[in-house]
PDB file of C-alpha atoms in Angstrom:
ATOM      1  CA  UNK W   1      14.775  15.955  35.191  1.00 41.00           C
ATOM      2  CA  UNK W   2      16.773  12.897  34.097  1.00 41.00           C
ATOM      3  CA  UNK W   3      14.931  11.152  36.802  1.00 41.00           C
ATOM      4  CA  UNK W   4      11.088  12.080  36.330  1.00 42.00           C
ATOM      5  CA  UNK W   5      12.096  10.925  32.420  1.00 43.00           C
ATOM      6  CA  UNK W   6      12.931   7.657  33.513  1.00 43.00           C
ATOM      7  CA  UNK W   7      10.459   7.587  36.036  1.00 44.00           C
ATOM      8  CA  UNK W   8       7.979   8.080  33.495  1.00 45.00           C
ATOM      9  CA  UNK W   9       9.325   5.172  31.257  1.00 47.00           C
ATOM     10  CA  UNK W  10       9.016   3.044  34.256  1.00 42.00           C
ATOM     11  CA  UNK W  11       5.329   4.093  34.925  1.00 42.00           C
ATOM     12  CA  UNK W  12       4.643   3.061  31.680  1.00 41.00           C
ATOM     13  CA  UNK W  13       5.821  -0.800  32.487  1.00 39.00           C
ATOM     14  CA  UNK W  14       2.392  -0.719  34.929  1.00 37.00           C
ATOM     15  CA  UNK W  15      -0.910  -0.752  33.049  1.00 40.00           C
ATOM     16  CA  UNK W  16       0.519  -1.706  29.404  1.00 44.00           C
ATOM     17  CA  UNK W  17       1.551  -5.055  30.234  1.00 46.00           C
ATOM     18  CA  UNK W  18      -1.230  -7.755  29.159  1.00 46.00           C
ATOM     19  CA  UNK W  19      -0.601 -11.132  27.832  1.00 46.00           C
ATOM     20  CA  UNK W  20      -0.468 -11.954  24.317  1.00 46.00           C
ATOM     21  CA  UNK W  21      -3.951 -12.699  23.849  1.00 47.00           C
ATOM     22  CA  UNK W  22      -5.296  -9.516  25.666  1.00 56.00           C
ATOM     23  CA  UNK W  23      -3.488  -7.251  23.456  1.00 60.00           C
ATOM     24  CA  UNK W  24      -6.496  -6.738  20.826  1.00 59.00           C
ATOM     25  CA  UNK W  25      -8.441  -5.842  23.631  1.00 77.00           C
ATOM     26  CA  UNK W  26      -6.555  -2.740  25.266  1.00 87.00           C
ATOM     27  CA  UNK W  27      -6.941   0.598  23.717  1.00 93.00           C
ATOM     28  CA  UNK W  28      -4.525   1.558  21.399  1.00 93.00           C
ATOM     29  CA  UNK W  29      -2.541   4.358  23.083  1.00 93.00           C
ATOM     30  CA  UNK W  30      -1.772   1.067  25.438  1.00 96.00           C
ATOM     31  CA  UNK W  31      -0.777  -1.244  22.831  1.00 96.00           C
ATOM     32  CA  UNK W  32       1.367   1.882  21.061  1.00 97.00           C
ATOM     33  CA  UNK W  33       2.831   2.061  24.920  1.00 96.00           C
ATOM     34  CA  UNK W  34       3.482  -1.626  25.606  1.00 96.00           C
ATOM     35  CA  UNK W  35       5.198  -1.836  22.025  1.00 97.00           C
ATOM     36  CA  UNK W  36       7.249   1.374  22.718  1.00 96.00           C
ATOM     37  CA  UNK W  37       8.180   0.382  26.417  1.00 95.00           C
ATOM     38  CA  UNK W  38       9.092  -3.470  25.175  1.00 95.00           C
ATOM     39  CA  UNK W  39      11.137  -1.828  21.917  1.00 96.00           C
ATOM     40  CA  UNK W  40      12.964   0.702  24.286  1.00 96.00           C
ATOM     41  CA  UNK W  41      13.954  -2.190  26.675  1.00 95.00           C
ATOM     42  CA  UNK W  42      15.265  -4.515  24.294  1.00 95.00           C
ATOM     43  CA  UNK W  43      17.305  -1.609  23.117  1.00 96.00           C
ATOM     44  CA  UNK W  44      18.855  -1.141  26.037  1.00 95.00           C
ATOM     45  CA  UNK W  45      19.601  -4.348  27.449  1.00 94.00           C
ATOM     46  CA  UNK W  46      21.328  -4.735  23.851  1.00 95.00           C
ATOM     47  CA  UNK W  47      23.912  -1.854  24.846  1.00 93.00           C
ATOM     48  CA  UNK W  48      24.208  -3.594  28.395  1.00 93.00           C
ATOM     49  CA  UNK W  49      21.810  -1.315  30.242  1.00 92.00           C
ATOM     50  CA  UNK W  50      19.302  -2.366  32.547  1.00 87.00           C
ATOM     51  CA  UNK W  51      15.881  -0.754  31.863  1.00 88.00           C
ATOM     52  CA  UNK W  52      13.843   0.919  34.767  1.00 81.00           C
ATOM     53  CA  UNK W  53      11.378  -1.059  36.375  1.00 81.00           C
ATOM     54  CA  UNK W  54       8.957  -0.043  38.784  1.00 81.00           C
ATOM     55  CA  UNK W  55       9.996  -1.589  42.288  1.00 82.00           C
ATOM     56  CA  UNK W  56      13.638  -2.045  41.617  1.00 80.00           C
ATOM     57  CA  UNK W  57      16.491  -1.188  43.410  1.00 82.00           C
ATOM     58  CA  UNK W  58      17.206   2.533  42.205  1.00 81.00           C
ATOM     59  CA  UNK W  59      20.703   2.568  39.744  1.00 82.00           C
ATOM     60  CA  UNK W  60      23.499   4.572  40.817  1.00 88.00           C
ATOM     61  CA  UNK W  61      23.648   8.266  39.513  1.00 91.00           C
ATOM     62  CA  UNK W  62      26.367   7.050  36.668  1.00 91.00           C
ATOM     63  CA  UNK W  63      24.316   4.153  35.596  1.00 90.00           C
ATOM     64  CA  UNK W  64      21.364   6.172  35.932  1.00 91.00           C
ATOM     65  CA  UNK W  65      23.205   8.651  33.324  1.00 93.00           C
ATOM     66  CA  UNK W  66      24.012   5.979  30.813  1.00 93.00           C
ATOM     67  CA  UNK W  67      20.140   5.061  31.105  1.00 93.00           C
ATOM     68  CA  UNK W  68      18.955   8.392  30.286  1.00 92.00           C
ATOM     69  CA  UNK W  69      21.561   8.993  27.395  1.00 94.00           C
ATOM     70  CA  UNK W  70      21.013   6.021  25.815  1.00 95.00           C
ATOM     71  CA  UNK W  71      17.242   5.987  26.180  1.00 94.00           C
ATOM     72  CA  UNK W  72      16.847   9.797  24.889  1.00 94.00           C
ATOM     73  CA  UNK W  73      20.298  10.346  23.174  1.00 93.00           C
ATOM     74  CA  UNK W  74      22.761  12.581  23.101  1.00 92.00           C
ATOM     75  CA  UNK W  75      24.793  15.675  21.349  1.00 85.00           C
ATOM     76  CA  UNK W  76      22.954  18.238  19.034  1.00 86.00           C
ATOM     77  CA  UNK W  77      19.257  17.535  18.978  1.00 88.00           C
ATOM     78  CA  UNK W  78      18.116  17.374  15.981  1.00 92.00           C
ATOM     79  CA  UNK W  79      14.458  17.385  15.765  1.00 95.00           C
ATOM     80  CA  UNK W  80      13.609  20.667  17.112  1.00 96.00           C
ATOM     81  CA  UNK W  81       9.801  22.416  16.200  1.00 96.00           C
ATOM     82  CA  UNK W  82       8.788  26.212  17.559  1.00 96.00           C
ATOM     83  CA  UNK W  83       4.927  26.323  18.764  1.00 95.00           C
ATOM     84  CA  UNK W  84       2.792  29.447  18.343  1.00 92.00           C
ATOM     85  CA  UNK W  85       2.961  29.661  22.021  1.00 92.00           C
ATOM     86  CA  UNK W  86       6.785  30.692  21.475  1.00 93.00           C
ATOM     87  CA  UNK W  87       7.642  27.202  23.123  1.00 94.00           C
ATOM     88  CA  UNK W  88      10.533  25.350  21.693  1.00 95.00           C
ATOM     89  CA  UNK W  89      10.665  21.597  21.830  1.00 95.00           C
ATOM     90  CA  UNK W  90      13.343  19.363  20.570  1.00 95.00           C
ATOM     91  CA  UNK W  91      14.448  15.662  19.937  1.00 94.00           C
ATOM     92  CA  UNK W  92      16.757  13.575  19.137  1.00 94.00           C
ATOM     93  CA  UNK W  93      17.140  11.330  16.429  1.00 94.00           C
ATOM     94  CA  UNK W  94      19.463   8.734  18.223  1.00 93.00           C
ATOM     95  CA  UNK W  95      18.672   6.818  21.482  1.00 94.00           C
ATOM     96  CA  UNK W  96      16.361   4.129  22.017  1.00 96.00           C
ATOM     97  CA  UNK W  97      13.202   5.971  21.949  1.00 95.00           C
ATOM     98  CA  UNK W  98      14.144   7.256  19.072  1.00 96.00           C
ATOM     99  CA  UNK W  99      14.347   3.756  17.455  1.00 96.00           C
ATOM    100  CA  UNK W 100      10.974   2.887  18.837  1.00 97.00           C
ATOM    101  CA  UNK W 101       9.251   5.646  17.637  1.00 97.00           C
ATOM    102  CA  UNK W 102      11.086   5.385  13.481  1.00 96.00           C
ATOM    103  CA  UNK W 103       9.610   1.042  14.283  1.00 97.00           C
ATOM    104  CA  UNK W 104       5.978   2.408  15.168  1.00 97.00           C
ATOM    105  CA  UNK W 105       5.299   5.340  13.391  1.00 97.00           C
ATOM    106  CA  UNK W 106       7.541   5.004  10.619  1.00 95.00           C
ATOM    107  CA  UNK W 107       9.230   8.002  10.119  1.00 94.00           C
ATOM    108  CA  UNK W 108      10.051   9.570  13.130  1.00 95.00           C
ATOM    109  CA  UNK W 109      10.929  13.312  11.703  1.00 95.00           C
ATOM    110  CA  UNK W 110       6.893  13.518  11.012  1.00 97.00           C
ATOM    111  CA  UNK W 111       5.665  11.967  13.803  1.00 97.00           C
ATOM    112  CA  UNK W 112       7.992  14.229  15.928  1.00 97.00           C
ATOM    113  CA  UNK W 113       6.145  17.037  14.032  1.00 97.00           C
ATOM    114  CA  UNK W 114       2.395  16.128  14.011  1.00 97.00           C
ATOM    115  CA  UNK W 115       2.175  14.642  17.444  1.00 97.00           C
ATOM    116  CA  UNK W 116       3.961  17.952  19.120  1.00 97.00           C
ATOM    117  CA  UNK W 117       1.429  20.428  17.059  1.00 97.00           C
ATOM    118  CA  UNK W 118      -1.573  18.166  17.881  1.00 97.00           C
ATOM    119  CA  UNK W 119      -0.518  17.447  21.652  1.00 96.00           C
ATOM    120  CA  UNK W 120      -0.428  21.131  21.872  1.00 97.00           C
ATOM    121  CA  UNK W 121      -3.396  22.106  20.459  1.00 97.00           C
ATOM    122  CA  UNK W 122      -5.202  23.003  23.753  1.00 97.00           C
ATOM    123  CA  UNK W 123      -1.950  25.666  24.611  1.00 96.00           C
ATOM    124  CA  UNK W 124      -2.482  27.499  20.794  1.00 96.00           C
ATOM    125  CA  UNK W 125      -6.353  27.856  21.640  1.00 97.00           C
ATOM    126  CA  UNK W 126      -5.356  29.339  25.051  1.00 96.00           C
ATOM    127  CA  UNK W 127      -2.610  31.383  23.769  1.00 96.00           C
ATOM    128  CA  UNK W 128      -4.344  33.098  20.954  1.00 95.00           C
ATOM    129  CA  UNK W 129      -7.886  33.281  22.734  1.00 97.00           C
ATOM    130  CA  UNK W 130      -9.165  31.224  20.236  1.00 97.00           C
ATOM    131  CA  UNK W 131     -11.932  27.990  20.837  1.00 97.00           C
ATOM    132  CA  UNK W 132      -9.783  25.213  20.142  1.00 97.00           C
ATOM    133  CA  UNK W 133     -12.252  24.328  17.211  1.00 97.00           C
ATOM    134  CA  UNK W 134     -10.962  27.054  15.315  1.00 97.00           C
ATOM    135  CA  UNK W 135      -7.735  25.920  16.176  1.00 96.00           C
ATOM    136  CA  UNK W 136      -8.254  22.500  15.573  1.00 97.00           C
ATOM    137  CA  UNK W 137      -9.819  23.262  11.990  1.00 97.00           C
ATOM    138  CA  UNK W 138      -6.241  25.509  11.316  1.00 96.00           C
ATOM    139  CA  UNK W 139      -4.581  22.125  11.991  1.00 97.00           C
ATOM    140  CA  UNK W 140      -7.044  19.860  10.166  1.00 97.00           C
ATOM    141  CA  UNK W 141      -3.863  18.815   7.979  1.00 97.00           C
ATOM    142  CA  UNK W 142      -1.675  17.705  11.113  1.00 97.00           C
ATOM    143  CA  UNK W 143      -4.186  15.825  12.872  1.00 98.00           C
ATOM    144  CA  UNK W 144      -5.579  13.689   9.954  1.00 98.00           C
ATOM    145  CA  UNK W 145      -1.654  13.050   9.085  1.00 98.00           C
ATOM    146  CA  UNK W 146      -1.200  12.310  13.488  1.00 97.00           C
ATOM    147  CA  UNK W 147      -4.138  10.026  12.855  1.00 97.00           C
ATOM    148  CA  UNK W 148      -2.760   8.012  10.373  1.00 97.00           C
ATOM    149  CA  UNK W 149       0.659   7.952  11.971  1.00 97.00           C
ATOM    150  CA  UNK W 150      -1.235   6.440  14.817  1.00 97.00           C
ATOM    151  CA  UNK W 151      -3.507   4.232  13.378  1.00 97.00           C
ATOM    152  CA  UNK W 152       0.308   3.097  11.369  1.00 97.00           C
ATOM    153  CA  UNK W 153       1.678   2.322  14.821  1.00 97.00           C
ATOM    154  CA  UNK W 154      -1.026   0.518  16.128  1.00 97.00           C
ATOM    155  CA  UNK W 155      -0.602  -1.854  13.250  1.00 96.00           C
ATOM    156  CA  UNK W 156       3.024  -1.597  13.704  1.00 97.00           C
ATOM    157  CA  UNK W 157       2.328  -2.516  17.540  1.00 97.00           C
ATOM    158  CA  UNK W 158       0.417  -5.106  17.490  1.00 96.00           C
ATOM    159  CA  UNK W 159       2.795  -7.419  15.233  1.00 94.00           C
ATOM    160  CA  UNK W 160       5.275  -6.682  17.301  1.00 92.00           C
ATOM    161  CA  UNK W 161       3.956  -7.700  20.286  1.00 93.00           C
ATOM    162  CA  UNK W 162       2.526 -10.659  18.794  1.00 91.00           C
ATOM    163  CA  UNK W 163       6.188 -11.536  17.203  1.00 83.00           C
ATOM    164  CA  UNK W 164       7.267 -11.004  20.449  1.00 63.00           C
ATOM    165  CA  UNK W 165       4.614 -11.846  23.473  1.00 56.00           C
ATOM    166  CA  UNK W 166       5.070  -9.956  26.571  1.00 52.00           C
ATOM    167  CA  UNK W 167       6.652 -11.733  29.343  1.00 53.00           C
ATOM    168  CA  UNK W 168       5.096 -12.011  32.702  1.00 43.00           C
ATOM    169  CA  UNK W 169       5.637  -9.606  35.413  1.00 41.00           C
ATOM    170  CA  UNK W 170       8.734  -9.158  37.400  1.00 38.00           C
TER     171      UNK W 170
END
């Protein structure tokens, strides 16, 4: 599992790197993404960690380890929200995604909440038989609060990568 996480932090390296002056022009779950990915990095190379990158020799299982701990955290999770579905998931608060998220969205505990309700609205509707309109109108509250989260992050995002261009491709 460790792996396809840090696989998936690598994949998102691929198509959310652009050059300073492209960054307006991408769509803003890839500006969010290139922020997040270029936040999570820095983070790690701070604690001495070298971030996944797509190509690169694979790290051993230990450093690999270190990676995933200090890119997700560690101990008691502390984030943790039950769907309707009966579906736990959980979070923690420490780690380098974790960081990423509380410089983007702001407040991490609420974006944790909104964008796990709203990324699972599809599941509800099919769980309870329901069109997801009706379940979409139940959660009218959580999406316009994801929205503004988002719309906070892309803000967030693009000063950051602008503070901070993107450097070219390895």
């Amino acid at each position: 599992m460790a792996m396809a996480l840090l696989t998936a932090l690598a994949s998102l390296a691929v198509g959310c790197s652009a050059p300073p002056s492209r960054t307006s022009e991408l769509p803003p779950n890839d500006i969010i993404k290139t922020a997040q990915r270029k936040l999570t990095e820095t983070c790690l190379t701070r604690q001495g960690l070298t971030p996944p990158h797509p190509g690169s020799r694979p790290p051993s299982r230990a450093e690999q380890q270190r990676v995933t701990r200090a890119l997700f955290g560690t101990g008691r999770t502390e984030l943790s929200l039950t769907l309707p579905t009966g579906y736990s998931v959980r979070a923690h608060t420490d780690g380098c995604l974790a960081e990423a998220q509380r410089t983007l969205y702001g407040d991490q505990r609420r974006w944790f909440r909104v964008s796990t309700v709203v990324n699972n609205l599809k599941p509800e509707a099919a769980f309870r038989k329901e069109p997801l309109t009706e379940v979409r109108t139940r959660h009218h509250g959580e999406l316009a609060e994801w929205r503004r989260l988002r719309a906070r992050a892309v803000i967030n995002a693009k000063a950051h990568l602008q503070a901070d261009p993107p450097r070219a491709a390895r």
